Short mmCIF file of C-alpha atoms and ligand atoms in Angstrom, two decimals:
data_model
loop_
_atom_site.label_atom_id
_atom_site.label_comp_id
_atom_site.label_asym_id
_atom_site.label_seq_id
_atom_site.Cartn_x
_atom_site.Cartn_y
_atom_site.Cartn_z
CA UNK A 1 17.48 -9.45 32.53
CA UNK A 2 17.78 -12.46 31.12
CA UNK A 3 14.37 -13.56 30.75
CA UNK A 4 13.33 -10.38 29.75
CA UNK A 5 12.17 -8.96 25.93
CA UNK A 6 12.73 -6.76 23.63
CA UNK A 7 10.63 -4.96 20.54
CA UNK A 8 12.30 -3.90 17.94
CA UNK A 9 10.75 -1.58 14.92
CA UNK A 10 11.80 -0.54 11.81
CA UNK A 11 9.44 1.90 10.89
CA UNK A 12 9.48 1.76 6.75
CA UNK A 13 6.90 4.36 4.35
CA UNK A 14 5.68 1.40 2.63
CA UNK A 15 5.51 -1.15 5.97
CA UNK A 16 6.26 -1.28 9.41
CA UNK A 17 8.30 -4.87 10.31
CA UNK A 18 7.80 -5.77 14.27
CA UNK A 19 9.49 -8.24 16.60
CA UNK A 20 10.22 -9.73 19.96
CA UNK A 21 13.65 -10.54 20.59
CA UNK A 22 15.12 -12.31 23.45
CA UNK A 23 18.22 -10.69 25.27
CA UNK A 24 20.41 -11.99 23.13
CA UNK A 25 18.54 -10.34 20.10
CA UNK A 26 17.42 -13.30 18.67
CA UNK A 27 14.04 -13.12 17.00
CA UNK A 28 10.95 -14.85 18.74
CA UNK A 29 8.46 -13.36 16.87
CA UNK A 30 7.87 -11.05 13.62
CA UNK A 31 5.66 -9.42 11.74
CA UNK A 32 4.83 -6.62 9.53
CA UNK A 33 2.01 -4.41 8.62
CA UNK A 34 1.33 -1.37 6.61
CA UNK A 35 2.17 1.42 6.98
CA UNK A 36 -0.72 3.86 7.86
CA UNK A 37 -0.02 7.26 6.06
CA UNK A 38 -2.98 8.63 5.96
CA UNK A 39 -3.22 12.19 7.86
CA UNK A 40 0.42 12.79 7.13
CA UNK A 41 1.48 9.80 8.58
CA UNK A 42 0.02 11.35 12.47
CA UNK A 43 -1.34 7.53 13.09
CA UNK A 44 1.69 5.64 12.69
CA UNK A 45 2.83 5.97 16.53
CA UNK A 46 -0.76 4.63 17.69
CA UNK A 47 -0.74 1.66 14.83
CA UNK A 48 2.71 0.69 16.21
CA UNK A 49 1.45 0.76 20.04
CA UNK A 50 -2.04 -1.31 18.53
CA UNK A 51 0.13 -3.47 16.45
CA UNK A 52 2.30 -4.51 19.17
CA UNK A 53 -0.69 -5.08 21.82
CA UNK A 54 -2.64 -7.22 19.17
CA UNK A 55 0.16 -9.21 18.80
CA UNK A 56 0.80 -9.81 22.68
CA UNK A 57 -2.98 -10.65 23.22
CA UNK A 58 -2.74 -13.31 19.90
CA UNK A 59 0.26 -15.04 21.16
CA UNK A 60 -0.27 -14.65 25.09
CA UNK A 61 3.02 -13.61 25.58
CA UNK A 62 3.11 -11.43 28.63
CA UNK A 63 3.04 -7.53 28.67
CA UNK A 64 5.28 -7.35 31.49
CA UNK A 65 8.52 -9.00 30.62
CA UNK A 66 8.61 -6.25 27.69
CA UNK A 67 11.22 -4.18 28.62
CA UNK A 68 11.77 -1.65 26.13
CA UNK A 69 11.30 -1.06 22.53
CA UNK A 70 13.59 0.51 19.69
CA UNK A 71 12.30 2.11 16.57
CA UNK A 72 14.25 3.00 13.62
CA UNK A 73 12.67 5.44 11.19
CA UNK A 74 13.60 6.86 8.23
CA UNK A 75 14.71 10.05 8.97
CA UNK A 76 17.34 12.31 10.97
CA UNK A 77 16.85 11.38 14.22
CA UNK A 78 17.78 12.44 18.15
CA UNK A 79 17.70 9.95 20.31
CA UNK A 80 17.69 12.68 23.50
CA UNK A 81 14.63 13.51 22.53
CA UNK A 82 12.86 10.70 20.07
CA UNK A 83 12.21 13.58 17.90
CA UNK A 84 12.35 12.47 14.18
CA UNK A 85 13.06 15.89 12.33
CA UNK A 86 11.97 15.29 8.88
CA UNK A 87 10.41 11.92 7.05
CA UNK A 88 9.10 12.52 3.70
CA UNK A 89 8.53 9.13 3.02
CA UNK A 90 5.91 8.82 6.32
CA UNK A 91 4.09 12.23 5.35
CA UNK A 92 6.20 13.87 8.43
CA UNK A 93 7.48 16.93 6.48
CA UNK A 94 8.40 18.98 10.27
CA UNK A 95 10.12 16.93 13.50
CA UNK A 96 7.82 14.45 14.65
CA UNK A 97 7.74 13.49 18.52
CA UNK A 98 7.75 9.64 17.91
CA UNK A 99 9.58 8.52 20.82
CA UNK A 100 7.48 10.92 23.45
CA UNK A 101 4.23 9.99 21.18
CA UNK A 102 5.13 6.20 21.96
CA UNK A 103 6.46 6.04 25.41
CA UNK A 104 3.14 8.20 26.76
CA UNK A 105 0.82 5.69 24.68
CA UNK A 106 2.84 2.13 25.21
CA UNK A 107 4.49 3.01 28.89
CA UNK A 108 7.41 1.70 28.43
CA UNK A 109 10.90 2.99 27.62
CA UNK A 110 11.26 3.82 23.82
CA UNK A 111 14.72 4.61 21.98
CA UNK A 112 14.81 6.05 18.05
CA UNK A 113 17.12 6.48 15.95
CA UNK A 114 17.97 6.53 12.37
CA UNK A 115 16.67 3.24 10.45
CA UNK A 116 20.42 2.92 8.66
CA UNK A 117 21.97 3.61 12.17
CA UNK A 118 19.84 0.71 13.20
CA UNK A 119 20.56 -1.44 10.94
CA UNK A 120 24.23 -0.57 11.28
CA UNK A 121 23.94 -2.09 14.85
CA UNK A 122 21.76 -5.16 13.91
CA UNK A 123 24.63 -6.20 11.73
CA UNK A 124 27.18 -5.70 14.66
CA UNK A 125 25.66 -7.32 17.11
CA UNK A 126 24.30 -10.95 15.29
CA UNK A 127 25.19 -10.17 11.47
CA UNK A 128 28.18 -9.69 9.35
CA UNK A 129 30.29 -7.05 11.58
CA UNK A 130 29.47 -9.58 14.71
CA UNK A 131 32.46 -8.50 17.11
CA UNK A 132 33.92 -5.40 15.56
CA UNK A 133 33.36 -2.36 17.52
CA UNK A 134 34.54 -0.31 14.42
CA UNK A 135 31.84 -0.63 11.71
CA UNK A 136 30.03 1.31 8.50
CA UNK A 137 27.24 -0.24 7.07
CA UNK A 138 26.07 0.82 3.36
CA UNK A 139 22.36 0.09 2.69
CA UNK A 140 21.91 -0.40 -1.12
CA UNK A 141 18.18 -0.54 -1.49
CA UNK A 142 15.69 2.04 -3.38
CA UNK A 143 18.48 4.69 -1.93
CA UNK A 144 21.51 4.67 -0.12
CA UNK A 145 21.52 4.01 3.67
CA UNK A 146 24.58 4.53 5.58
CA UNK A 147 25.50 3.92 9.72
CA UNK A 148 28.94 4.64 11.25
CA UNK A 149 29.26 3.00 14.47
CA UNK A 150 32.77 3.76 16.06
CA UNK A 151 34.09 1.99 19.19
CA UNK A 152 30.51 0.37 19.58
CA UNK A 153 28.75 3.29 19.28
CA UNK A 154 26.71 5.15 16.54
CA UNK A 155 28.20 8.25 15.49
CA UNK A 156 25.32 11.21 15.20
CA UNK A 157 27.03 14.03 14.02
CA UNK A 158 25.89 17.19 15.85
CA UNK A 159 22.83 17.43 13.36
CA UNK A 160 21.65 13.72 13.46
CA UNK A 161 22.42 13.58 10.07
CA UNK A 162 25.96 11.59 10.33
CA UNK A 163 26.65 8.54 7.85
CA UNK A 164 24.62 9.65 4.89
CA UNK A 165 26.82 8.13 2.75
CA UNK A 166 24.40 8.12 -0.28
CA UNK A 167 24.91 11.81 -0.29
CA UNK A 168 28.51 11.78 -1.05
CA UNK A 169 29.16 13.73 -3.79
CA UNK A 170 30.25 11.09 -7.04
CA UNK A 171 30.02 13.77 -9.74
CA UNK A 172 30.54 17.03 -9.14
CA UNK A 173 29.54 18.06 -12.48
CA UNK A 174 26.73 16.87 -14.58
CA UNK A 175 25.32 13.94 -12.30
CA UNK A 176 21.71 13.66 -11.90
CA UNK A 177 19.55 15.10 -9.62
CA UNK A 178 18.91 13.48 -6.05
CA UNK A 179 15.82 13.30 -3.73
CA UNK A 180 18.05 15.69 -1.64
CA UNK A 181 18.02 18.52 -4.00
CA UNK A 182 21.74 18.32 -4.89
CA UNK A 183 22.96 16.74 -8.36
CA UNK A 184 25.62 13.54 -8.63
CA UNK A 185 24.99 12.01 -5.40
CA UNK A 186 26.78 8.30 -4.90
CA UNK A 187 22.73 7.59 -4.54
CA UNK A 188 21.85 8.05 -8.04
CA UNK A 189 24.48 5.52 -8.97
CA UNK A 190 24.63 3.18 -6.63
CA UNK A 191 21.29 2.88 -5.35
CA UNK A 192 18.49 -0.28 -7.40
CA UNK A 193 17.16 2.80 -8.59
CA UNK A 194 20.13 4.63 -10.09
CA UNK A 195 21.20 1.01 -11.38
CA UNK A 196 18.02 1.26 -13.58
CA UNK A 197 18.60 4.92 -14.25
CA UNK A 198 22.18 4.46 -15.54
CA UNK A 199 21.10 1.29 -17.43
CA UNK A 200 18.11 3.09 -19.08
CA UNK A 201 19.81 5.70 -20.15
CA UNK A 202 22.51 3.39 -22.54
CA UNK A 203 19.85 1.53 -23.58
CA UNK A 204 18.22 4.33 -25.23
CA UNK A 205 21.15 5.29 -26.77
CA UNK A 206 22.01 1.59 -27.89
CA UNK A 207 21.45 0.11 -31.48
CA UNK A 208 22.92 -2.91 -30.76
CA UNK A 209 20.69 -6.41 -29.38
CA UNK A 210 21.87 -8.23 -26.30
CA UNK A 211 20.23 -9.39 -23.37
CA UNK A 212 19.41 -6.50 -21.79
CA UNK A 213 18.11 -4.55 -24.68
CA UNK A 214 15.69 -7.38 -25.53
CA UNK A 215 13.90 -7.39 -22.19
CA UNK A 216 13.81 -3.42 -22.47
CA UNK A 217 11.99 -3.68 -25.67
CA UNK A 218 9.31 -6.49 -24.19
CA UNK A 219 8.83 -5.02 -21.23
CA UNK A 220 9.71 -1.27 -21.68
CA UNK A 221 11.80 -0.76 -18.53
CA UNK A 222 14.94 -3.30 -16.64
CA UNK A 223 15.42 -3.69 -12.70
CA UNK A 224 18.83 -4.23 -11.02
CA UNK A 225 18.07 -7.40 -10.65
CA UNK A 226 18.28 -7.75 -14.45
CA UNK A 227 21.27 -5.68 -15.31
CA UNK A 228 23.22 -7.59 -12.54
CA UNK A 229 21.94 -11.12 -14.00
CA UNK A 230 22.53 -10.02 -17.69
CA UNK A 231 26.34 -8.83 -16.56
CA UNK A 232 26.75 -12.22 -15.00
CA UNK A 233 25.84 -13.84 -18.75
CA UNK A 234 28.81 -11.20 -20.25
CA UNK A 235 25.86 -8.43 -21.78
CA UNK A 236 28.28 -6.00 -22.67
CA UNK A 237 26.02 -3.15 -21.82
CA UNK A 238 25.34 -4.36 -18.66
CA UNK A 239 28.79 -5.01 -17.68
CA UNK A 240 29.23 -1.05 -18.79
CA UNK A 241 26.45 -0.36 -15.66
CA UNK A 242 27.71 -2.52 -13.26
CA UNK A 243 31.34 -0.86 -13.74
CA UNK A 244 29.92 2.35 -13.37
CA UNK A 245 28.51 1.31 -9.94
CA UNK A 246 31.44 -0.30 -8.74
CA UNK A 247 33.72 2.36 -9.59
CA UNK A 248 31.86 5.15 -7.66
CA UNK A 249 30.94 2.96 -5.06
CA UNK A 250 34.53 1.66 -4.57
CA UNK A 251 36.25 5.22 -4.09
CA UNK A 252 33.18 6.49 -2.31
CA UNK A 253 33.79 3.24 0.34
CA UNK A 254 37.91 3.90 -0.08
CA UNK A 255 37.06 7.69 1.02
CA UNK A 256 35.12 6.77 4.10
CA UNK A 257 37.43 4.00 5.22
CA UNK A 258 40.04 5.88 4.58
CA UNK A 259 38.30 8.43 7.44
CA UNK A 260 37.63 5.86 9.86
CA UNK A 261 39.43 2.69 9.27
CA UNK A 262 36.83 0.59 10.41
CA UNK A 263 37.26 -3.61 10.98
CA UNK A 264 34.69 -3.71 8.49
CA UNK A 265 31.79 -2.36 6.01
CA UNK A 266 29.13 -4.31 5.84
CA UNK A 267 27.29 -3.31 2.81
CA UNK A 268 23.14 -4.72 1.83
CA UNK A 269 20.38 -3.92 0.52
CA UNK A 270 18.76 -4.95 -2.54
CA UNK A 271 21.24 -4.57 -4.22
CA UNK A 272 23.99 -6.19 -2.71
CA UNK A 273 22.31 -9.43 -3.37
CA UNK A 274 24.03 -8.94 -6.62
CA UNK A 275 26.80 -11.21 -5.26
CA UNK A 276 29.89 -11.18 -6.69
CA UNK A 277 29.37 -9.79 -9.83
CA UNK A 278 29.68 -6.23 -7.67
CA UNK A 279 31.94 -7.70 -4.73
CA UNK A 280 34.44 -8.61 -7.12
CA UNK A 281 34.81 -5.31 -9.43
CA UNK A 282 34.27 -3.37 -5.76
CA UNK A 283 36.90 -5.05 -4.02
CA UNK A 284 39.19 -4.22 -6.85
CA UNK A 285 37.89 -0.45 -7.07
CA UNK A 286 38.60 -0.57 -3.06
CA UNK A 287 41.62 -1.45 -3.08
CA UNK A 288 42.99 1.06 -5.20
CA UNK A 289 41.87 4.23 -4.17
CA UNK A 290 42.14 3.34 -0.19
CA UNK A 291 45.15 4.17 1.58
CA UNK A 292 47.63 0.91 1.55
CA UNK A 293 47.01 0.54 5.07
CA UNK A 294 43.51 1.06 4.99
CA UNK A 295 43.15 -1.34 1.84
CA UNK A 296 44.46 -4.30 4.04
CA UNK A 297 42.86 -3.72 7.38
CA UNK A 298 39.39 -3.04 6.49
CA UNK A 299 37.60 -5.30 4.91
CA UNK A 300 34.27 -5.48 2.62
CA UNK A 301 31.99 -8.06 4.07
CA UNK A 302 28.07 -8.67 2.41
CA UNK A 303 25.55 -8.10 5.35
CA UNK A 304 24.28 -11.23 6.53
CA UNK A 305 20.73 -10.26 8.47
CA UNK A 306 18.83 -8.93 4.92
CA UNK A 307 15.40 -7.39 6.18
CA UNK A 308 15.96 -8.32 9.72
CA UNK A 309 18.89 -6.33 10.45
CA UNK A 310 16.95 -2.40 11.13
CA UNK A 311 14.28 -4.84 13.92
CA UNK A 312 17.42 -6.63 15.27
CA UNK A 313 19.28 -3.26 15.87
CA UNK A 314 16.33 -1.69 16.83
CA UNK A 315 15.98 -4.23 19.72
CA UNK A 316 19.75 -3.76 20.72
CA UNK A 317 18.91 0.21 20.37
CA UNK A 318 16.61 -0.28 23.00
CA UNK A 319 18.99 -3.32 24.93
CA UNK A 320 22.10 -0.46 25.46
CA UNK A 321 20.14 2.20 27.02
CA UNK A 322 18.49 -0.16 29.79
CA UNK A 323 21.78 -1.74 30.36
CA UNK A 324 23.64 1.31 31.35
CA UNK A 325 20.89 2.49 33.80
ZN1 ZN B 401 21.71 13.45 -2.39
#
């Protein structure tokens, strides 16, 4: 199969990122559109199919040694059936035939799954967990993402729904209200946008001027990306913030590996671009809520791929199924 290709998708609401991998997963070529949601998002399997045809006609690259493509999409997913059961963020609001829409118009075999399951699997294969068959990966972008891949494989659940980490409850009582309908989910802490949302709401409580407080008053709101920077220059108020998200993301991560005792979790995303200034407090948080055991055998590793990691497991999505026919 060697000379063979691979497509891998990761099918996003705001864009759709496309590639061609080699066997070995290794990107040839990439792109990325937008996504089309008009029609409650019922064109998005026929841009992905036009997208990827375009793209073989523009570069010459033959249909034929395509073997297979992979899509992750933001949603519940079964990969029996390539039904996507829910994705707000596409305009899909009931299951969505994705795969069956996809394999009938680009016929070929198609695999979906879960975009954070994907990515989960991009990691393990060429990224940070590259050789552990035991693996969680924790996305930390405008949400929380989470894939649990045990003994090389992803882990389901019997509703598709396994590994949604950023629903784990943080606090019980009193925490803000989620996107899933429940209040005080690790999500609303953890995630860029409960960063901001924690940092907002001590700012407009603070009197006092520091660095954060000065670009809230020029500019009226702060990112992540600022509270994390500020923290690194000692802003008390920041430092308050990224403590917060540490400590709730620390026990959250001690709970799970606690569970599974994985050889690693990878954890990305926007925000874990942060660096150390939320590995270090993390790794202490981790530490000392996991089980002894669990605290020295599983360790917290920064993802490695970034953006490419949901086309990259996409591709390998896609890679397992035709290598066990
Ligand atoms: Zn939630």
């Amino acid at each position: 199969m060697e000379d063979k290709l691979l497509v891998g998708v990761d099918l996003g609401g705001t864009s759709i990122k496309l590639a061609v991998l080699d066997w070995e997963g290794r990107i040839l070529l990439q792109w990325e559109v937008l996504t089309d949601k008009e029609h409650e998002g019922r064109d998005i399997p026929v841009q992905i199919a036009q997208s990827i045809h375009n793209k073989l006609e523009e570069t010459g690259l033959e249909k034929n040694r395509i073997v297979g493509i992979g899509v992750g999409a933001p949603g519940p997913a079964d990969p029996e059936t390539g039904v996507i059961s829910e994705a707000v963020n596409l305009g899909w609001k009931s299951a969505f035939p994705l795969g069956s829409i996809l394999m009938e118009t680009l016929s070929l075999p198609v695999l979906v799954d879960n975009d954070a399951n994907c990515a989960a699997l991009g990691e393990m294969w060429r990224g940070a967990g590259k050789g552990a068959l035991d693996l969680v990966c924790v996305t930390l972008g405008t949400g929380v993402g989470g894939g649990v891949i045990t003994g090389g494989k992803i882990v389901h659940g019997k509703g598709g729904a396994a590994g949604e980490i950023g629903h784990i409850i943080s606090l019980p009582d009193g925490g803000a209200p989620c996107n899933c309908g429940k209040n005080g989910c690790l999500e609303t802490i953890a995630s860029a946008t409960g960063v901001v949302r924690l940092a907002h709401e001590l700012l407009l409580k603070n009197d006092q001027v520091c660095e954060l407080s000065e670009i809230f008053e020029d500019r009226g709101f702060v990112t992540a990306k600022d509270v994390f920077d500020a923290a690194r220059n000692k802003d008390a108020l920041a430092a308050i913030v990224v403590e917060k998200v540490s400590f709730h993301l620390g026990i959250a991560l001690a709970n799970i590996a606690n569970t599974l005792n994985p050889d690693k979790i990878v954890i990305g995303g926007g925000v874990s671009r942060a660096g150390d200034i939320l590995f270090a407090p993390l790794r202490d948080h981790f530490t000392r809520y996991a089980f002894p055991r669990v605290a020295r055998s599983t360790a917290l590793s920064p993802a490695m791929l970034g953006n490419d990691a949901g086309v990259i497991g996409a591709g390998m999505l896609i890679r397992e199924q035709l290598s066990n026919l």
